[in-house]
N, CA, C, O and CB atoms as a CASP TS submission, in Angstrom:
PFRMAT TS
TARGET T0000
AUTHOR 0000-0000-0000
METHOD Language model
MODEL 1
PARENT N/A
ATOM      1  N   GLU     1      57.075 183.488  54.791  1.00  0.00           N
ATOM      2  CA  GLU     1      58.380 183.675  55.172  1.00  0.00           C
ATOM      3  C   GLU     1      58.967 184.612  53.977  1.00  0.00           C
ATOM      4  O   GLU     1      58.441 184.593  52.865  1.00  0.00           O
ATOM      5  CB  GLU     1      59.142 182.234  55.386  1.00  0.00           C
ATOM      6  N   ILE     2      60.052 185.406  54.265  1.00  0.00           N
ATOM      7  CA  ILE     2      60.898 186.381  53.494  1.00  0.00           C
ATOM      8  C   ILE     2      62.327 185.928  53.625  1.00  0.00           C
ATOM      9  O   ILE     2      62.783 185.608  54.723  1.00  0.00           O
ATOM     10  CB  ILE     2      60.736 187.886  54.019  1.00  0.00           C
ATOM     11  N   PHE     3      63.075 185.896  52.466  1.00  0.00           N
ATOM     12  CA  PHE     3      64.575 185.603  52.758  1.00  0.00           C
ATOM     13  C   PHE     3      65.146 186.707  51.763  1.00  0.00           C
ATOM     14  O   PHE     3      64.911 186.629  50.557  1.00  0.00           O
ATOM     15  CB  PHE     3      65.135 183.872  52.398  1.00  0.00           C
ATOM     16  N   VAL     4      65.879 187.707  52.293  1.00  0.00           N
ATOM     17  CA  VAL     4      66.801 188.395  51.370  1.00  0.00           C
ATOM     18  C   VAL     4      68.340 188.194  51.600  1.00  0.00           C
ATOM     19  O   VAL     4      68.749 188.429  52.737  1.00  0.00           O
ATOM     20  CB  VAL     4      66.509 189.845  51.446  1.00  0.00           C
ATOM     21  N   ARG     5      69.114 187.841  50.778  1.00  0.00           N
ATOM     22  CA  ARG     5      70.310 187.877  50.925  1.00  0.00           C
ATOM     23  C   ARG     5      71.347 188.647  51.003  1.00  0.00           C
ATOM     24  O   ARG     5      71.879 188.789  49.903  1.00  0.00           O
ATOM     25  CB  ARG     5      70.492 187.446  50.450  1.00  0.00           C
ATOM     26  N   SER     6      71.929 189.285  51.973  1.00  0.00           N
ATOM     27  CA  SER     6      72.494 190.471  51.921  1.00  0.00           C
ATOM     28  C   SER     6      74.131 190.227  51.463  1.00  0.00           C
ATOM     29  O   SER     6      74.716 189.262  51.955  1.00  0.00           O
ATOM     30  CB  SER     6      72.254 191.175  53.351  1.00  0.00           C
ATOM     31  N   GLU     7      74.796 191.061  50.581  1.00  0.00           N
ATOM     32  CA  GLU     7      75.749 191.326  50.039  1.00  0.00           C
ATOM     33  C   GLU     7      77.031 191.341  50.937  1.00  0.00           C
ATOM     34  O   GLU     7      78.183 190.970  50.714  1.00  0.00           O
ATOM     35  CB  GLU     7      75.455 192.371  49.435  1.00  0.00           C
ATOM     36  N   ARG     8      76.424 191.904  52.037  1.00  0.00           N
ATOM     37  CA  ARG     8      77.335 192.542  53.199  1.00  0.00           C
ATOM     38  C   ARG     8      77.245 191.634  54.478  1.00  0.00           C
ATOM     39  O   ARG     8      76.762 190.508  54.598  1.00  0.00           O
ATOM     40  CB  ARG     8      76.810 194.136  53.617  1.00  0.00           C
ATOM     41  N   ASP     9      77.993 192.643  55.611  1.00  0.00           N
ATOM     42  CA  ASP     9      77.366 191.854  56.867  1.00  0.00           C
ATOM     43  C   ASP     9      76.210 191.951  57.477  1.00  0.00           C
ATOM     44  O   ASP     9      76.021 193.046  58.006  1.00  0.00           O
ATOM     45  CB  ASP     9      77.986 191.976  57.818  1.00  0.00           C
ATOM     46  N   GLY    10      75.283 191.093  57.592  1.00  0.00           N
ATOM     47  CA  GLY    10      73.755 191.230  57.630  1.00  0.00           C
ATOM     48  C   GLY    10      73.421 192.200  59.013  1.00  0.00           C
ATOM     49  O   GLY    10      72.423 192.888  59.225  1.00  0.00           O
ATOM     50  N   THR    11      74.626 191.993  59.866  1.00  0.00           N
ATOM     51  CA  THR    11      74.420 192.665  61.428  1.00  0.00           C
ATOM     52  C   THR    11      74.421 194.277  61.099  1.00  0.00           C
ATOM     53  O   THR    11      73.579 195.035  61.583  1.00  0.00           O
ATOM     54  CB  THR    11      75.899 192.213  62.688  1.00  0.00           C
ATOM     55  N   ILE    12      75.517 194.725  60.176  1.00  0.00           N
ATOM     56  CA  ILE    12      75.584 196.287  59.869  1.00  0.00           C
ATOM     57  C   ILE    12      74.541 196.433  59.134  1.00  0.00           C
ATOM     58  O   ILE    12      74.133 197.579  59.318  1.00  0.00           O
ATOM     59  CB  ILE    12      76.829 196.880  59.138  1.00  0.00           C
ATOM     60  N   ASP    13      73.753 195.768  58.242  1.00  0.00           N
ATOM     61  CA  ASP    13      72.404 196.235  57.719  1.00  0.00           C
ATOM     62  C   ASP    13      71.344 196.254  58.497  1.00  0.00           C
ATOM     63  O   ASP    13      70.470 197.114  58.382  1.00  0.00           O
ATOM     64  CB  ASP    13      71.993 195.555  56.729  1.00  0.00           C
ATOM     65  N   ASN    14      71.307 195.094  59.561  1.00  0.00           N
ATOM     66  CA  ASN    14      70.358 195.370  60.534  1.00  0.00           C
ATOM     67  C   ASN    14      70.168 196.628  61.431  1.00  0.00           C
ATOM     68  O   ASN    14      69.124 197.214  61.716  1.00  0.00           O
ATOM     69  CB  ASN    14      70.490 194.460  61.266  1.00  0.00           C
ATOM     70  N   VAL    15      71.674 196.933  61.865  1.00  0.00           N
ATOM     71  CA  VAL    15      71.560 198.201  62.579  1.00  0.00           C
ATOM     72  C   VAL    15      71.276 199.105  61.960  1.00  0.00           C
ATOM     73  O   VAL    15      70.398 199.847  62.400  1.00  0.00           O
ATOM     74  CB  VAL    15      72.482 198.592  63.169  1.00  0.00           C
ATOM     75  N   ARG    16      71.763 199.328  60.989  1.00  0.00           N
ATOM     76  CA  ARG    16      71.454 200.793  60.088  1.00  0.00           C
ATOM     77  C   ARG    16      69.664 200.826  59.731  1.00  0.00           C
ATOM     78  O   ARG    16      68.961 201.836  59.701  1.00  0.00           O
ATOM     79  CB  ARG    16      72.533 200.730  58.247  1.00  0.00           C
ATOM     80  N   ASN    17      69.284 199.580  59.516  1.00  0.00           N
ATOM     81  CA  ASN    17      67.911 199.661  59.528  1.00  0.00           C
ATOM     82  C   ASN    17      67.069 200.084  60.552  1.00  0.00           C
ATOM     83  O   ASN    17      66.014 200.659  60.281  1.00  0.00           O
ATOM     84  CB  ASN    17      67.541 198.666  59.281  1.00  0.00           C
ATOM     85  N   PHE    18      67.440 199.849  61.782  1.00  0.00           N
ATOM     86  CA  PHE    18      67.101 200.004  63.105  1.00  0.00           C
ATOM     87  C   PHE    18      67.068 201.400  63.288  1.00  0.00           C
ATOM     88  O   PHE    18      66.029 202.043  63.435  1.00  0.00           O
ATOM     89  CB  PHE    18      67.985 199.325  64.032  1.00  0.00           C
ATOM     90  N   LEU    19      68.330 201.920  63.278  1.00  0.00           N
ATOM     91  CA  LEU    19      68.413 203.209  63.536  1.00  0.00           C
ATOM     92  C   LEU    19      67.685 204.433  62.755  1.00  0.00           C
ATOM     93  O   LEU    19      67.197 205.457  63.233  1.00  0.00           O
ATOM     94  CB  LEU    19      69.627 203.352  63.499  1.00  0.00           C
ATOM     95  N   ASP    20      67.779 203.922  61.129  1.00  0.00           N
ATOM     96  CA  ASP    20      66.818 204.863  60.526  1.00  0.00           C
ATOM     97  C   ASP    20      65.392 204.739  60.729  1.00  0.00           C
ATOM     98  O   ASP    20      64.729 205.721  60.394  1.00  0.00           O
ATOM     99  CB  ASP    20      66.975 204.850  59.223  1.00  0.00           C
ATOM    100  N   CYS    21      64.673 203.573  61.286  1.00  0.00           N
ATOM    101  CA  CYS    21      63.685 203.288  61.611  1.00  0.00           C
ATOM    102  C   CYS    21      63.207 204.160  62.861  1.00  0.00           C
ATOM    103  O   CYS    21      62.036 204.482  63.062  1.00  0.00           O
ATOM    104  CB  CYS    21      63.756 202.025  61.702  1.00  0.00           C
ATOM    105  N   VAL    22      64.445 204.539  63.781  1.00  0.00           N
ATOM    106  CA  VAL    22      64.214 205.161  65.189  1.00  0.00           C
ATOM    107  C   VAL    22      64.042 206.660  64.670  1.00  0.00           C
ATOM    108  O   VAL    22      63.111 207.342  65.098  1.00  0.00           O
ATOM    109  CB  VAL    22      65.593 204.915  66.410  1.00  0.00           C
ATOM    110  N   ARG    23      64.860 207.111  63.836  1.00  0.00           N
ATOM    111  CA  ARG    23      64.962 208.326  63.395  1.00  0.00           C
ATOM    112  C   ARG    23      63.604 208.795  62.550  1.00  0.00           C
ATOM    113  O   ARG    23      63.096 209.904  62.718  1.00  0.00           O
ATOM    114  CB  ARG    23      66.231 208.364  62.612  1.00  0.00           C
ATOM    115  N   SER    24      63.055 207.743  61.563  1.00  0.00           N
ATOM    116  CA  SER    24      61.667 207.987  60.655  1.00  0.00           C
ATOM    117  C   SER    24      60.656 207.680  61.063  1.00  0.00           C
ATOM    118  O   SER    24      59.634 208.155  60.568  1.00  0.00           O
ATOM    119  CB  SER    24      61.530 207.427  59.526  1.00  0.00           C
ATOM    120  N   ARG    25      60.607 206.755  62.135  1.00  0.00           N
ATOM    121  CA  ARG    25      59.180 206.215  62.997  1.00  0.00           C
ATOM    122  C   ARG    25      58.723 205.250  61.718  1.00  0.00           C
ATOM    123  O   ARG    25      57.533 204.987  61.545  1.00  0.00           O
ATOM    124  CB  ARG    25      57.729 207.723  63.520  1.00  0.00           C
ATOM    125  N   LYS    26      59.519 204.863  61.044  1.00  0.00           N
ATOM    126  CA  LYS    26      58.904 203.667  60.055  1.00  0.00           C
ATOM    127  C   LYS    26      59.151 202.425  60.854  1.00  0.00           C
ATOM    128  O   LYS    26      59.679 202.417  61.966  1.00  0.00           O
ATOM    129  CB  LYS    26      59.693 203.516  58.444  1.00  0.00           C
ATOM    130  N   THR    27      58.637 201.152  60.057  1.00  0.00           N
ATOM    131  CA  THR    27      58.620 200.133  60.235  1.00  0.00           C
ATOM    132  C   THR    27      59.765 199.393  59.908  1.00  0.00           C
ATOM    133  O   THR    27      60.166 199.509  58.750  1.00  0.00           O
ATOM    134  CB  THR    27      57.720 199.839  59.825  1.00  0.00           C
ATOM    135  N   PRO    28      60.546 198.460  60.877  1.00  0.00           N
ATOM    136  CA  PRO    28      61.718 197.986  60.580  1.00  0.00           C
ATOM    137  C   PRO    28      61.618 196.794  59.628  1.00  0.00           C
ATOM    138  O   PRO    28      60.594 196.165  59.362  1.00  0.00           O
ATOM    139  CB  PRO    28      62.380 197.693  61.767  1.00  0.00           C
ATOM    140  N   ASN    29      62.594 196.633  59.259  1.00  0.00           N
ATOM    141  CA  ASN    29      62.545 195.250  57.639  1.00  0.00           C
ATOM    142  C   ASN    29      61.841 194.076  58.479  1.00  0.00           C
ATOM    143  O   ASN    29      60.775 193.624  58.061  1.00  0.00           O
ATOM    144  CB  ASN    29      64.683 194.411  56.800  1.00  0.00           C
ATOM    145  N   ALA    30      62.413 193.582  59.645  1.00  0.00           N
ATOM    146  CA  ALA    30      61.922 192.518  60.574  1.00  0.00           C
ATOM    147  C   ALA    30      61.390 193.002  61.966  1.00  0.00           C
ATOM    148  O   ALA    30      61.778 193.897  62.717  1.00  0.00           O
ATOM    149  CB  ALA    30      63.055 191.541  60.817  1.00  0.00           C
ATOM    150  N   SER    31      60.328 192.063  62.048  1.00  0.00           N
ATOM    151  CA  SER    31      59.537 192.072  63.156  1.00  0.00           C
ATOM    152  C   SER    31      60.856 191.686  64.652  1.00  0.00           C
ATOM    153  O   SER    31      62.052 191.418  64.541  1.00  0.00           O
ATOM    154  CB  SER    31      58.118 190.743  62.805  1.00  0.00           C
ATOM    155  N   ILE    32      60.149 191.790  65.712  1.00  0.00           N
ATOM    156  CA  ILE    32      60.963 191.485  67.021  1.00  0.00           C
ATOM    157  C   ILE    32      60.655 190.035  67.455  1.00  0.00           C
ATOM    158  O   ILE    32      61.421 189.487  68.248  1.00  0.00           O
ATOM    159  CB  ILE    32      60.563 192.536  68.271  1.00  0.00           C
ATOM    160  N   GLN    33      59.443 189.309  66.918  1.00  0.00           N
ATOM    161  CA  GLN    33      59.246 187.991  66.612  1.00  0.00           C
ATOM    162  C   GLN    33      60.646 187.575  65.757  1.00  0.00           C
ATOM    163  O   GLN    33      61.538 186.925  66.302  1.00  0.00           O
ATOM    164  CB  GLN    33      57.794 187.815  65.778  1.00  0.00           C
ATOM    165  N   ALA    34      60.722 187.988  64.483  1.00  0.00           N
ATOM    166  CA  ALA    34      61.414 187.368  63.752  1.00  0.00           C
ATOM    167  C   ALA    34      63.057 187.452  64.070  1.00  0.00           C
ATOM    168  O   ALA    34      63.897 186.600  63.781  1.00  0.00           O
ATOM    169  CB  ALA    34      60.997 187.797  62.538  1.00  0.00           C
ATOM    170  N   GLY    35      63.265 188.732  64.749  1.00  0.00           N
ATOM    171  CA  GLY    35      64.602 188.607  65.415  1.00  0.00           C
ATOM    172  C   GLY    35      64.773 187.556  66.535  1.00  0.00           C
ATOM    173  O   GLY    35      65.675 186.720  66.543  1.00  0.00           O
ATOM    174  N   PHE    36      63.742 187.694  67.550  1.00  0.00           N
ATOM    175  CA  PHE    36      63.853 186.475  68.345  1.00  0.00           C
ATOM    176  C   PHE    36      64.226 184.967  67.741  1.00  0.00           C
ATOM    177  O   PHE    36      65.185 184.294  68.121  1.00  0.00           O
ATOM    178  CB  PHE    36      62.587 186.387  68.954  1.00  0.00           C
ATOM    179  N   GLU    37      63.341 184.613  66.803  1.00  0.00           N
ATOM    180  CA  GLU    37      63.400 183.370  66.483  1.00  0.00           C
ATOM    181  C   GLU    37      65.115 183.298  65.844  1.00  0.00           C
ATOM    182  O   GLU    37      66.017 182.584  66.283  1.00  0.00           O
ATOM    183  CB  GLU    37      62.057 183.001  65.406  1.00  0.00           C
ATOM    184  N   ALA    38      65.172 184.056  64.950  1.00  0.00           N
ATOM    185  CA  ALA    38      66.725 184.020  64.459  1.00  0.00           C
ATOM    186  C   ALA    38      67.743 183.897  65.544  1.00  0.00           C
ATOM    187  O   ALA    38      68.711 183.160  65.352  1.00  0.00           O
ATOM    188  CB  ALA    38      67.114 185.338  63.682  1.00  0.00           C
ATOM    189  N   ALA    39      67.599 184.633  66.803  1.00  0.00           N
ATOM    190  CA  ALA    39      68.662 184.307  67.937  1.00  0.00           C
ATOM    191  C   ALA    39      68.671 182.876  68.527  1.00  0.00           C
ATOM    192  O   ALA    39      69.644 182.170  68.793  1.00  0.00           O
ATOM    193  CB  ALA    39      68.428 185.256  69.146  1.00  0.00           C
ATOM    194  N   ARG    40      67.176 182.587  68.687  1.00  0.00           N
ATOM    195  CA  ARG    40      66.743 181.618  69.349  1.00  0.00           C
ATOM    196  C   ARG    40      67.454 180.152  68.452  1.00  0.00           C
ATOM    197  O   ARG    40      67.934 179.118  68.917  1.00  0.00           O
ATOM    198  CB  ARG    40      65.041 181.812  69.440  1.00  0.00           C
ATOM    199  N   THR    41      67.309 180.508  67.307  1.00  0.00           N
ATOM    200  CA  THR    41      68.023 179.327  66.559  1.00  0.00           C
ATOM    201  C   THR    41      69.441 179.311  66.684  1.00  0.00           C
ATOM    202  O   THR    41      69.991 178.221  66.840  1.00  0.00           O
ATOM    203  CB  THR    41      67.755 179.336  65.097  1.00  0.00           C
ATOM    204  N   SER    42      70.228 180.528  66.633  1.00  0.00           N
ATOM    205  CA  SER    42      71.548 180.502  66.946  1.00  0.00           C
ATOM    206  C   SER    42      71.869 179.593  68.255  1.00  0.00           C
ATOM    207  O   SER    42      72.606 178.610  68.330  1.00  0.00           O
ATOM    208  CB  SER    42      71.978 181.928  67.112  1.00  0.00           C
ATOM    209  N   TRP    43      71.078 180.229  69.273  1.00  0.00           N
ATOM    210  CA  TRP    43      71.271 179.686  70.447  1.00  0.00           C
ATOM    211  C   TRP    43      71.205 178.004  70.543  1.00  0.00           C
ATOM    212  O   TRP    43      72.089 177.327  71.069  1.00  0.00           O
ATOM    213  CB  TRP    43      70.295 180.342  71.272  1.00  0.00           C
ATOM    214  N   ILE    44      70.182 177.555  70.030  1.00  0.00           N
ATOM    215  CA  ILE    44      70.145 176.364  69.728  1.00  0.00           C
ATOM    216  C   ILE    44      70.989 175.563  69.044  1.00  0.00           C
ATOM    217  O   ILE    44      70.947 174.353  69.266  1.00  0.00           O
ATOM    218  CB  ILE    44      69.333 176.284  69.322  1.00  0.00           C
ATOM    219  N   GLY    45      71.740 176.000  68.262  1.00  0.00           N
ATOM    220  CA  GLY    45      72.879 175.640  67.496  1.00  0.00           C
ATOM    221  C   GLY    45      73.924 175.499  68.134  1.00  0.00           C
ATOM    222  O   GLY    45      74.542 174.435  68.164  1.00  0.00           O
ATOM    223  N   ASN    46      74.353 176.782  68.869  1.00  0.00           N
ATOM    224  CA  ASN    46      75.423 176.600  70.020  1.00  0.00           C
ATOM    225  C   ASN    46      75.479 175.630  71.114  1.00  0.00           C
ATOM    226  O   ASN    46      76.556 175.209  71.538  1.00  0.00           O
ATOM    227  CB  ASN    46      75.466 177.665  70.682  1.00  0.00           C
ATOM    228  N   ILE    47      74.099 175.186  71.683  1.00  0.00           N
ATOM    229  CA  ILE    47      73.821 174.363  72.450  1.00  0.00           C
ATOM    230  C   ILE    47      74.393 172.866  71.971  1.00  0.00           C
ATOM    231  O   ILE    47      75.244 172.212  72.574  1.00  0.00           O
ATOM    232  CB  ILE    47      72.455 174.526  72.629  1.00  0.00           C
ATOM    233  N   ALA    48      73.822 172.549  70.931  1.00  0.00           N
ATOM    234  CA  ALA    48      73.948 171.450  70.170  1.00  0.00           C
ATOM    235  C   ALA    48      75.555 171.053  69.882  1.00  0.00           C
ATOM    236  O   ALA    48      76.042 169.933  70.037  1.00  0.00           O
ATOM    237  CB  ALA    48      73.141 171.732  68.893  1.00  0.00           C
ATOM    238  N   LEU    49      76.134 172.057  69.499  1.00  0.00           N
ATOM    239  CA  LEU    49      77.538 172.143  69.427  1.00  0.00           C
ATOM    240  C   LEU    49      78.142 171.707  70.711  1.00  0.00           C
ATOM    241  O   LEU    49      78.991 170.816  70.699  1.00  0.00           O
ATOM    242  CB  LEU    49      77.963 173.505  69.079  1.00  0.00           C
ATOM    243  N   LYS    50      77.745 172.301  71.880  1.00  0.00           N
ATOM    244  CA  LYS    50      78.498 172.237  73.302  1.00  0.00           C
ATOM    245  C   LYS    50      78.496 170.891  73.315  1.00  0.00           C
ATOM    246  O   LYS    50      79.541 170.263  73.143  1.00  0.00           O
ATOM    247  CB  LYS    50      77.812 172.935  74.694  1.00  0.00           C
ATOM    248  N   ARG    51      77.175 170.224  73.544  1.00  0.00           N
ATOM    249  CA  ARG    51      76.773 169.107  73.922  1.00  0.00           C
ATOM    250  C   ARG    51      77.216 168.015  72.783  1.00  0.00           C
ATOM    251  O   ARG    51      77.222 166.840  73.151  1.00  0.00           O
ATOM    252  CB  ARG    51      75.324 169.232  74.208  1.00  0.00           C
ATOM    253  N   GLY    52      77.555 168.280  71.545  1.00  0.00           N
ATOM    254  CA  GLY    52      77.875 167.097  70.564  1.00  0.00           C
ATOM    255  C   GLY    52      76.996 166.147  70.111  1.00  0.00           C
ATOM    256  O   GLY    52      77.146 165.027  69.623  1.00  0.00           O
ATOM    257  N   MET    53      75.894 166.937  70.416  1.00  0.00           N
ATOM    258  CA  MET    53      74.756 166.155  69.573  1.00  0.00           C
ATOM    259  C   MET    53      73.467 166.908  69.591  1.00  0.00           C
ATOM    260  O   MET    53      73.232 167.844  70.356  1.00  0.00           O
ATOM    261  CB  MET    53      74.445 164.658  70.171  1.00  0.00           C
ATOM    262  N   LYS    54      72.448 166.315  68.476  1.00  0.00           N
ATOM    263  CA  LYS    54      71.262 167.001  68.101  1.00  0.00           C
ATOM    264  C   LYS    54      70.625 167.431  69.358  1.00  0.00           C
ATOM    265  O   LYS    54      70.557 166.813  70.421  1.00  0.00           O
ATOM    266  CB  LYS    54      70.337 166.149  67.250  1.00  0.00           C
ATOM    267  N   THR    55      70.057 168.881  68.981  1.00  0.00           N
ATOM    268  CA  THR    55      68.926 169.013  70.110  1.00  0.00           C
ATOM    269  C   THR    55      67.765 169.850  69.586  1.00  0.00           C
ATOM    270  O   THR    55      67.786 170.611  68.619  1.00  0.00           O
ATOM    271  CB  THR    55      69.502 169.744  71.497  1.00  0.00           C
ATOM    272  N   ALA    56      66.854 169.601  70.314  1.00  0.00           N
ATOM    273  CA  ALA    56      65.279 169.928  69.593  1.00  0.00           C
ATOM    274  C   ALA    56      64.715 170.912  70.167  1.00  0.00           C
ATOM    275  O   ALA    56      65.241 171.120  71.260  1.00  0.00           O
ATOM    276  CB  ALA    56      64.167 168.817  69.671  1.00  0.00           C
ATOM    277  N   TRP    57      63.751 171.728  69.893  1.00  0.00           N
ATOM    278  CA  TRP    57      63.004 173.203  70.308  1.00  0.00           C
ATOM    279  C   TRP    57      61.628 172.449  70.682  1.00  0.00           C
ATOM    280  O   TRP    57      60.928 171.885  69.842  1.00  0.00           O
ATOM    281  CB  TRP    57      62.820 174.618  68.829  1.00  0.00           C
ATOM    282  N   ASP    58      61.367 172.510  71.919  1.00  0.00           N
ATOM    283  CA  ASP    58      59.698 172.291  72.027  1.00  0.00           C
ATOM    284  C   ASP    58      59.105 173.569  72.035  1.00  0.00           C
ATOM    285  O   ASP    58      59.439 174.368  72.910  1.00  0.00           O
ATOM    286  CB  ASP    58      59.152 171.505  73.403  1.00  0.00           C
ATOM    287  N   ALA    59      58.315 173.855  71.225  1.00  0.00           N
ATOM    288  CA  ALA    59      57.519 175.063  70.838  1.00  0.00           C
ATOM    289  C   ALA    59      56.214 175.296  71.985  1.00  0.00           C
ATOM    290  O   ALA    59      55.779 176.288  72.570  1.00  0.00           O
ATOM    291  CB  ALA    59      56.913 174.798  69.188  1.00  0.00           C
ATOM    292  N   THR    60      55.872 173.938  71.972  1.00  0.00           N
ATOM    293  CA  THR    60      54.946 174.047  73.044  1.00  0.00           C
ATOM    294  C   THR    60      54.990 174.534  74.309  1.00  0.00           C
ATOM    295  O   THR    60      54.262 175.407  74.781  1.00  0.00           O
ATOM    296  CB  THR    60      54.620 173.134  73.234  1.00  0.00           C
ATOM    297  N   ARG    61      56.193 173.725  75.041  1.00  0.00           N
ATOM    298  CA  ARG    61      56.729 174.221  76.393  1.00  0.00           C
ATOM    299  C   ARG    61      57.822 175.351  76.368  1.00  0.00           C
ATOM    300  O   ARG    61      58.288 175.766  77.430  1.00  0.00           O
ATOM    301  CB  ARG    61      57.339 173.022  77.138  1.00  0.00           C
ATOM    302  N   GLY    62      58.281 175.911  74.999  1.00  0.00           N
ATOM    303  CA  GLY    62      58.994 177.166  74.921  1.00  0.00           C
ATOM    304  C   GLY    62      60.675 176.650  75.724  1.00  0.00           C
ATOM    305  O   GLY    62      61.391 177.445  76.333  1.00  0.00           O
ATOM    306  N   ARG    63      60.954 175.362  75.541  1.00  0.00           N
ATOM    307  CA  ARG    63      62.231 175.148  76.121  1.00  0.00           C
ATOM    308  C   ARG    63      62.766 173.798  75.198  1.00  0.00           C
ATOM    309  O   ARG    63      62.120 173.134  74.387  1.00  0.00           O
ATOM    310  CB  ARG    63      62.096 174.889  77.889  1.00  0.00           C
ATOM    311  N   LEU    64      64.078 173.663  75.601  1.00  0.00           N
ATOM    312  CA  LEU    64      64.703 172.448  74.910  1.00  0.00           C
ATOM    313  C   LEU    64      64.164 171.440  74.932  1.00  0.00           C
ATOM    314  O   LEU    64      63.767 171.283  76.087  1.00  0.00           O
ATOM    315  CB  LEU    64      65.772 172.093  75.255  1.00  0.00           C
ATOM    316  N   ALA    65      63.734 170.138  73.979  1.00  0.00           N
ATOM    317  CA  ALA    65      63.296 169.243  74.136  1.00  0.00           C
ATOM    318  C   ALA    65      64.309 168.081  74.600  1.00  0.00           C
ATOM    319  O   ALA    65      63.964 167.213  75.402  1.00  0.00           O
ATOM    320  CB  ALA    65      62.637 169.151  73.150  1.00  0.00           C
ATOM    321  N   SER    66      65.351 168.133  74.131  1.00  0.00           N
ATOM    322  CA  SER    66      66.631 166.995  74.433  1.00  0.00           C
ATOM    323  C   SER    66      67.887 167.821  74.751  1.00  0.00           C
ATOM    324  O   SER    66      68.950 167.256  75.006  1.00  0.00           O
ATOM    325  CB  SER    66      67.037 165.919  72.982  1.00  0.00           C
TER
END
């Protein structure tokens, strides 16, 4: 696991990195899987807030457990 704190808005840094990689054909800083997992974590957090309760992810079944 790698963690790098951005001094700015991380979205801008990620878009810049992606566009640089499109131009140069280099590998992006984060994998598609890492991006998916970050987005899924935010999605689960939003669902928990809307429900007003804890929400868990069932990785085996690939869906919300509660």
